[in-house]
């Protein structure tokens, strides 16, 4: 009898990957704001690694237009320009409207689609009640991704995923403006969920349009 081999444990992240993920998460969450200078030495000290992998991480983030690396001066966090933010919202609305129509083309979706959406809205309510804006931002992003995935349009899912980092950064920026933004977003999502449960594509599209327009008004 052949005994199944035990798969090897996952390889630990390299120091450069740790520095990349650590710094990128801070930028996307808004913990480090646009225009702020970051020091390779400070990040290295935070993670207990040398400066060389941090430099590699900074160059990678520079290529992604999240940092602007200046020799011997560290790196500046690039703010999201208003035009870029509007572009992201425009593309997001286009994808979400088209996938909403397809997801509800035959009425309300199956429980396999509805249950994750309901669980997500519950998580949003809990985050809002706790005043945990970062948790709300994550749940907000997951909610919209679930709506897009409900269309089963893999091309749309892939395109939407390309916007993920920019959307996360923009959500964090918009929702940290004040508690009223979290409350209004939660109300929008509750109404969207109700439209999905009814299988009402027209209502869902109208809600998506108004939701994105509200965000545009903050920019």
CSV table of C-alpha atoms in Angstrom, one decimal:
chain,number,residue,atom,x,y,z
A,1,UNK,CA,0.0,0.0,0.0
A,2,UNK,CA,1.4,3.4,-1.0
A,3,UNK,CA,1.3,6.0,1.6
A,4,UNK,CA,0.4,9.5,0.2
A,5,UNK,CA,3.3,11.8,0.5
A,6,UNK,CA,2.8,14.9,2.7
A,7,UNK,CA,3.0,18.1,0.7
A,8,UNK,CA,5.9,20.4,1.6
A,9,UNK,CA,5.0,23.4,3.7
A,10,UNK,CA,4.6,26.6,1.7
A,11,UNK,CA,7.9,28.5,1.2
A,12,UNK,CA,8.2,31.6,3.5
A,13,UNK,CA,8.0,35.0,1.7
A,14,UNK,CA,11.3,36.5,0.7
A,15,UNK,CA,12.5,39.6,2.5
A,16,UNK,CA,11.8,41.7,-0.6
A,17,UNK,CA,8.3,40.3,-1.0
A,18,UNK,CA,7.6,41.0,2.7
A,19,UNK,CA,8.8,44.6,2.3
A,20,UNK,CA,6.7,44.9,-0.9
A,21,UNK,CA,3.5,43.6,0.7
A,22,UNK,CA,4.0,45.6,3.9
A,23,UNK,CA,4.6,48.9,2.2
A,24,UNK,CA,1.9,48.4,-0.4
A,25,UNK,CA,-0.7,47.6,2.2
A,26,UNK,CA,0.1,50.8,4.0
A,27,UNK,CA,-0.2,52.9,0.9
A,28,UNK,CA,-3.5,51.3,-0.3
A,29,UNK,CA,-5.1,51.6,3.1
A,30,UNK,CA,-4.2,55.2,3.4
A,31,UNK,CA,-2.0,54.7,6.5
A,32,UNK,CA,0.7,56.5,4.6
A,33,UNK,CA,-0.8,59.4,2.7
A,34,UNK,CA,0.1,60.7,-0.7
A,35,UNK,CA,3.1,63.0,-0.7
A,36,UNK,CA,4.7,61.4,2.4
A,37,UNK,CA,8.3,60.4,2.3
A,38,UNK,CA,9.2,56.8,3.1
A,39,UNK,CA,12.7,55.7,4.3
A,40,UNK,CA,14.2,52.4,3.3
A,41,UNK,CA,15.9,52.4,6.7
A,42,UNK,CA,12.6,52.8,8.6
A,43,UNK,CA,10.9,50.0,6.7
A,44,UNK,CA,13.9,47.8,7.1
A,45,UNK,CA,13.8,48.4,10.9
A,46,UNK,CA,10.1,47.7,11.1
A,47,UNK,CA,10.5,44.3,9.5
A,48,UNK,CA,13.9,43.4,10.9
A,49,UNK,CA,15.6,43.0,7.5
A,50,UNK,CA,18.4,44.8,5.6
A,51,UNK,CA,17.8,47.8,3.3
A,52,UNK,CA,18.6,45.9,0.1
A,53,UNK,CA,15.3,44.0,-0.1
A,54,UNK,CA,13.4,47.1,0.9
A,55,UNK,CA,15.1,48.9,-2.0
A,56,UNK,CA,13.9,46.1,-4.4
A,57,UNK,CA,10.4,46.5,-3.0
A,58,UNK,CA,10.5,50.3,-3.5
A,59,UNK,CA,11.6,49.9,-7.1
A,60,UNK,CA,8.7,47.5,-7.7
A,61,UNK,CA,6.2,50.0,-6.2
A,62,UNK,CA,7.8,52.7,-8.3
A,63,UNK,CA,7.0,50.7,-11.4
A,64,UNK,CA,3.4,50.4,-10.2
A,65,UNK,CA,3.2,54.2,-9.8
A,66,UNK,CA,2.6,54.0,-6.0
A,67,UNK,CA,6.0,55.4,-5.1
A,68,UNK,CA,8.4,57.8,-6.7
A,69,UNK,CA,12.0,56.7,-5.8
A,70,UNK,CA,14.6,59.4,-5.6
A,71,UNK,CA,18.3,58.3,-5.2
A,72,UNK,CA,19.6,59.1,-1.8
A,73,UNK,CA,16.3,60.8,-0.8
A,74,UNK,CA,14.1,57.8,-0.1
A,75,UNK,CA,10.7,57.5,-1.9
A,76,UNK,CA,7.6,59.7,-2.0
A,77,UNK,CA,4.1,58.1,-1.9
A,78,UNK,CA,2.3,59.2,-5.1
A,79,UNK,CA,-1.2,60.5,-4.4
A,80,UNK,CA,-4.1,59.3,-6.5
A,81,UNK,CA,-4.8,62.2,-8.9
A,82,UNK,CA,-8.5,63.3,-9.2
A,83,UNK,CA,-8.5,62.4,-12.9
A,84,UNK,CA,-7.2,58.9,-12.1
A,85,UNK,CA,-9.9,58.5,-9.4
A,86,UNK,CA,-12.6,59.5,-11.8
A,87,UNK,CA,-11.2,57.1,-14.4
A,88,UNK,CA,-11.3,54.2,-11.9
A,89,UNK,CA,-14.9,55.0,-10.9
A,90,UNK,CA,-16.0,55.3,-14.5
A,91,UNK,CA,-14.6,51.9,-15.4
A,92,UNK,CA,-15.9,50.4,-12.2
A,93,UNK,CA,-19.4,51.6,-13.0
A,94,UNK,CA,-19.3,50.3,-16.6
A,95,UNK,CA,-18.3,46.8,-15.5
A,96,UNK,CA,-20.8,46.7,-12.6
A,97,UNK,CA,-23.7,47.8,-14.7
A,98,UNK,CA,-23.1,45.3,-17.5
A,99,UNK,CA,-22.5,42.4,-15.0
A,100,UNK,CA,-25.6,43.3,-13.0
A,101,UNK,CA,-27.8,42.9,-16.1
A,102,UNK,CA,-26.3,39.5,-16.9
A,103,UNK,CA,-26.4,38.3,-13.3
A,104,UNK,CA,-30.1,39.0,-13.0
A,105,UNK,CA,-31.1,38.1,-16.6
A,106,UNK,CA,-33.2,35.2,-15.3
A,107,UNK,CA,-34.4,36.8,-12.1
A,108,UNK,CA,-33.0,36.3,-8.6
A,109,UNK,CA,-29.8,34.2,-8.5
A,110,UNK,CA,-29.4,30.9,-6.6
A,111,UNK,CA,-28.7,30.8,-2.9
A,112,UNK,CA,-25.1,30.0,-3.7
A,113,UNK,CA,-24.8,33.6,-4.9
A,114,UNK,CA,-27.1,35.2,-2.4
A,115,UNK,CA,-25.7,33.6,0.8
A,116,UNK,CA,-22.2,35.1,0.4
A,117,UNK,CA,-23.7,38.5,-0.3
A,118,UNK,CA,-25.9,38.3,2.8
A,119,UNK,CA,-23.0,37.2,4.9
A,120,UNK,CA,-20.9,40.1,3.5
A,121,UNK,CA,-23.6,42.7,4.3
A,122,UNK,CA,-23.7,41.3,7.9
A,123,UNK,CA,-19.9,41.7,8.1
A,124,UNK,CA,-20.4,45.3,6.8
A,125,UNK,CA,-23.0,46.0,9.5
A,126,UNK,CA,-20.6,44.6,12.2
A,127,UNK,CA,-17.7,46.7,11.0
A,128,UNK,CA,-19.8,49.9,10.8
A,129,UNK,CA,-21.2,49.3,14.3
A,130,UNK,CA,-17.6,48.8,15.6
A,131,UNK,CA,-16.3,51.9,13.8
A,132,UNK,CA,-13.8,49.7,12.0
A,133,UNK,CA,-13.4,51.6,8.8
A,134,UNK,CA,-10.6,49.4,7.5
A,135,UNK,CA,-12.7,46.2,7.9
A,136,UNK,CA,-15.6,48.0,6.2
A,137,UNK,CA,-13.4,49.0,3.3
A,138,UNK,CA,-12.4,45.3,2.8
A,139,UNK,CA,-16.0,44.1,3.0
A,140,UNK,CA,-17.1,46.8,0.7
A,141,UNK,CA,-14.6,45.7,-2.0
A,142,UNK,CA,-15.6,42.1,-1.5
A,143,UNK,CA,-19.3,42.9,-1.9
A,144,UNK,CA,-18.9,44.6,-5.3
A,145,UNK,CA,-16.5,41.8,-6.4
A,146,UNK,CA,-19.2,39.2,-5.5
A,147,UNK,CA,-21.8,41.1,-7.5
A,148,UNK,CA,-19.5,41.1,-10.6
A,149,UNK,CA,-18.7,37.4,-10.1
A,150,UNK,CA,-22.4,36.6,-10.0
A,151,UNK,CA,-22.6,37.4,-13.7
A,152,UNK,CA,-20.2,34.5,-14.5
A,153,UNK,CA,-18.5,36.7,-17.0
A,154,UNK,CA,-14.9,35.8,-16.5
A,155,UNK,CA,-13.6,38.5,-18.8
A,156,UNK,CA,-15.4,41.1,-16.6
A,157,UNK,CA,-14.1,39.4,-13.5
A,158,UNK,CA,-10.5,39.6,-14.8
A,159,UNK,CA,-10.9,43.3,-15.8
A,160,UNK,CA,-12.5,44.2,-12.5
A,161,UNK,CA,-9.6,42.4,-10.7
A,162,UNK,CA,-7.1,44.7,-12.5
A,163,UNK,CA,-8.7,47.6,-10.8
A,164,UNK,CA,-8.6,46.0,-7.4
A,165,UNK,CA,-5.7,47.9,-5.9
A,166,UNK,CA,-6.8,51.3,-7.2
A,167,UNK,CA,-10.3,50.7,-6.0
A,168,UNK,CA,-9.1,49.6,-2.6
A,169,UNK,CA,-7.0,52.8,-2.2
A,170,UNK,CA,-9.9,55.0,-3.5
A,171,UNK,CA,-12.4,53.3,-1.1
A,172,UNK,CA,-10.1,53.8,1.8
A,173,UNK,CA,-9.7,57.5,0.9
A,174,UNK,CA,-13.4,58.1,0.4
A,175,UNK,CA,-14.7,56.1,3.4
A,176,UNK,CA,-12.2,57.6,5.9
A,177,UNK,CA,-13.8,61.1,5.2
A,178,UNK,CA,-16.4,60.5,7.9
A,179,UNK,CA,-18.7,58.1,9.6
A,180,UNK,CA,-21.6,59.3,7.3
A,181,UNK,CA,-19.8,57.9,4.3
A,182,UNK,CA,-19.7,54.4,5.9
A,183,UNK,CA,-23.4,54.7,6.8
A,184,UNK,CA,-24.5,55.8,3.4
A,185,UNK,CA,-22.4,53.1,1.7
A,186,UNK,CA,-23.9,50.4,4.0
A,187,UNK,CA,-27.4,51.7,3.2
A,188,UNK,CA,-26.6,51.5,-0.6
A,189,UNK,CA,-25.4,47.9,-0.2
A,190,UNK,CA,-28.4,46.8,1.7
A,191,UNK,CA,-30.6,48.2,-1.0
A,192,UNK,CA,-28.5,46.5,-3.7
A,193,UNK,CA,-28.8,43.2,-1.9
A,194,UNK,CA,-32.6,43.6,-1.7
A,195,UNK,CA,-32.7,44.3,-5.5
A,196,UNK,CA,-30.6,41.2,-6.1
A,197,UNK,CA,-33.0,39.1,-3.9
A,198,UNK,CA,-35.9,40.4,-6.0
A,199,UNK,CA,-34.1,39.8,-9.3
A,200,UNK,CA,-34.7,43.4,-10.2
A,201,UNK,CA,-31.9,44.4,-12.6
A,202,UNK,CA,-33.3,47.9,-13.3
A,203,UNK,CA,-33.3,48.7,-9.6
A,204,UNK,CA,-29.8,47.3,-9.1
A,205,UNK,CA,-28.4,49.3,-12.0
A,206,UNK,CA,-30.0,52.5,-10.7
A,207,UNK,CA,-28.5,51.9,-7.3
A,208,UNK,CA,-25.1,51.2,-8.7
A,209,UNK,CA,-25.2,54.4,-10.8
A,210,UNK,CA,-26.3,56.5,-7.7
A,211,UNK,CA,-23.7,54.8,-5.5
A,212,UNK,CA,-20.8,55.6,-7.9
A,213,UNK,CA,-22.1,59.1,-8.5
A,214,UNK,CA,-22.1,59.8,-4.7
A,215,UNK,CA,-18.4,58.8,-4.6
A,216,UNK,CA,-17.7,61.1,-7.5
A,217,UNK,CA,-19.2,64.0,-5.6
A,218,UNK,CA,-16.6,63.6,-2.8
A,219,UNK,CA,-13.6,63.9,-5.1
